PDB file of C-alpha atoms in Angstrom:
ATOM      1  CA  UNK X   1      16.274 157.706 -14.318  1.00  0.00           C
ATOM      2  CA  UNK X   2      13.305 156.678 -16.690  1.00  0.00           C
ATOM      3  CA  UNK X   3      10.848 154.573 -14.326  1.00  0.00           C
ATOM      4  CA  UNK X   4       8.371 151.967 -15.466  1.00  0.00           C
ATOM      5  CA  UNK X   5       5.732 154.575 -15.664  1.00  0.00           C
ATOM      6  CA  UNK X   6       6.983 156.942 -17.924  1.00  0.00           C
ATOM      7  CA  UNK X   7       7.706 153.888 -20.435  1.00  0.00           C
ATOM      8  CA  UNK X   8       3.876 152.145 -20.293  1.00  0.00           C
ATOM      9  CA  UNK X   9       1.786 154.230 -18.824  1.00  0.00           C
ATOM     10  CA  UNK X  10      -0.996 153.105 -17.100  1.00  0.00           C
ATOM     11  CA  UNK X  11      -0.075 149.529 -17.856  1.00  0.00           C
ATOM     12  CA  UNK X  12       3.091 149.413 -15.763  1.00  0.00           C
ATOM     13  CA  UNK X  13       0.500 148.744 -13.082  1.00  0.00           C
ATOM     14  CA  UNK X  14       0.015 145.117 -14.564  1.00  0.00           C
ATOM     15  CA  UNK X  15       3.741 144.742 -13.586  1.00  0.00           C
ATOM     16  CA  UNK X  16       2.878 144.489 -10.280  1.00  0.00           C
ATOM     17  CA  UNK X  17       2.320 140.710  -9.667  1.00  0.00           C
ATOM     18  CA  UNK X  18       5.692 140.234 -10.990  1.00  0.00           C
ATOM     19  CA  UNK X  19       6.702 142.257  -8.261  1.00  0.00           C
ATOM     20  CA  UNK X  20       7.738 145.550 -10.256  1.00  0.00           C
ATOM     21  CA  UNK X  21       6.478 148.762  -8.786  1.00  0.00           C
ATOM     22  CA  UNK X  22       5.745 151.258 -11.255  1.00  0.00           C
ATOM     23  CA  UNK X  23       7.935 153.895  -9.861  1.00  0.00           C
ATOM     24  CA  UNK X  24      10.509 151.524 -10.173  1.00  0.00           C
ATOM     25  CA  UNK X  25      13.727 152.427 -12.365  1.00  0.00           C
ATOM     26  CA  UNK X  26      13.488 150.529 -15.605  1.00  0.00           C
ATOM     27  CA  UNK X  27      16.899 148.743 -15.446  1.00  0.00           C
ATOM     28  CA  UNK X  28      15.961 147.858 -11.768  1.00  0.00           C
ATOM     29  CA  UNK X  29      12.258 145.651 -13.474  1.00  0.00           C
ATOM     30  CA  UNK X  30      14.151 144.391 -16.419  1.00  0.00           C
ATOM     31  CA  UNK X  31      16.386 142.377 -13.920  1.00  0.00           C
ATOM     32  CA  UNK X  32      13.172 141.374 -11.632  1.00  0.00           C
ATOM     33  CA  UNK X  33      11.646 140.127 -14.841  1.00  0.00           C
ATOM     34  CA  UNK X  34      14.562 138.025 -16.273  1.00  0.00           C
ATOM     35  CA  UNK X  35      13.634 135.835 -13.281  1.00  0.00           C
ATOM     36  CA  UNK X  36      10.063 136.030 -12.898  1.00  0.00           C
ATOM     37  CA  UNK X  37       8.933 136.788 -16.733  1.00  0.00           C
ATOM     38  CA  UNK X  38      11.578 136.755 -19.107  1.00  0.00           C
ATOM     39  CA  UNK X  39       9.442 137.242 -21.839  1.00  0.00           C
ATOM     40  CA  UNK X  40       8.226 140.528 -20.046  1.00  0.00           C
ATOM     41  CA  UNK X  41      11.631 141.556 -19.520  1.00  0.00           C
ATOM     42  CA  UNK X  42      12.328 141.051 -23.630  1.00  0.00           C
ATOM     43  CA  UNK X  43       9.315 143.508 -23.860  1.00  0.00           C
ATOM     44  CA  UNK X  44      10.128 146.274 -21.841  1.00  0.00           C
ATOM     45  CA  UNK X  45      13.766 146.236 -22.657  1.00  0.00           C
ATOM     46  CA  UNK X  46      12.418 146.520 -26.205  1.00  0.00           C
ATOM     47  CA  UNK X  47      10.070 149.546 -25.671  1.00  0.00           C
ATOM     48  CA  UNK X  48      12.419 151.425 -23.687  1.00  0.00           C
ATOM     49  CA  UNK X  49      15.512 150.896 -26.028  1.00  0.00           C
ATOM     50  CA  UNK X  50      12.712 152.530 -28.681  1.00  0.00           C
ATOM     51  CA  UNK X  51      11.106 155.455 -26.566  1.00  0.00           C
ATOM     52  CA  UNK X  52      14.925 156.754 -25.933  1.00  0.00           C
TER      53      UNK X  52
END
């Protein structure tokens, strides 16, 4: 399980008002996002399909 943290570092903190928790699995904030951010779901989707 790669969580939020391990992909952005610090930054996964800014996640929060999306409603992501950084500990969060990364699968489990891409599908938060597609609601609430879609654009922030392309993103992370994007850097974790890279850091694997």
């Amino acid at each position: 399980m790669v969580r939020v943290r391990d992909v952005l570092g610090i930054s996964a903190a800014a996640l929060i008002r999306y409603g992501v928790n950084p500990d969060d699995d990364v699968a489990r904030a891409i599908d938060i996002l597609e609601l609430k951010a879609p654009h922030l779901a392309k993103l992370l989707r994007s850097i974790a399909n890279g850091a694997a």
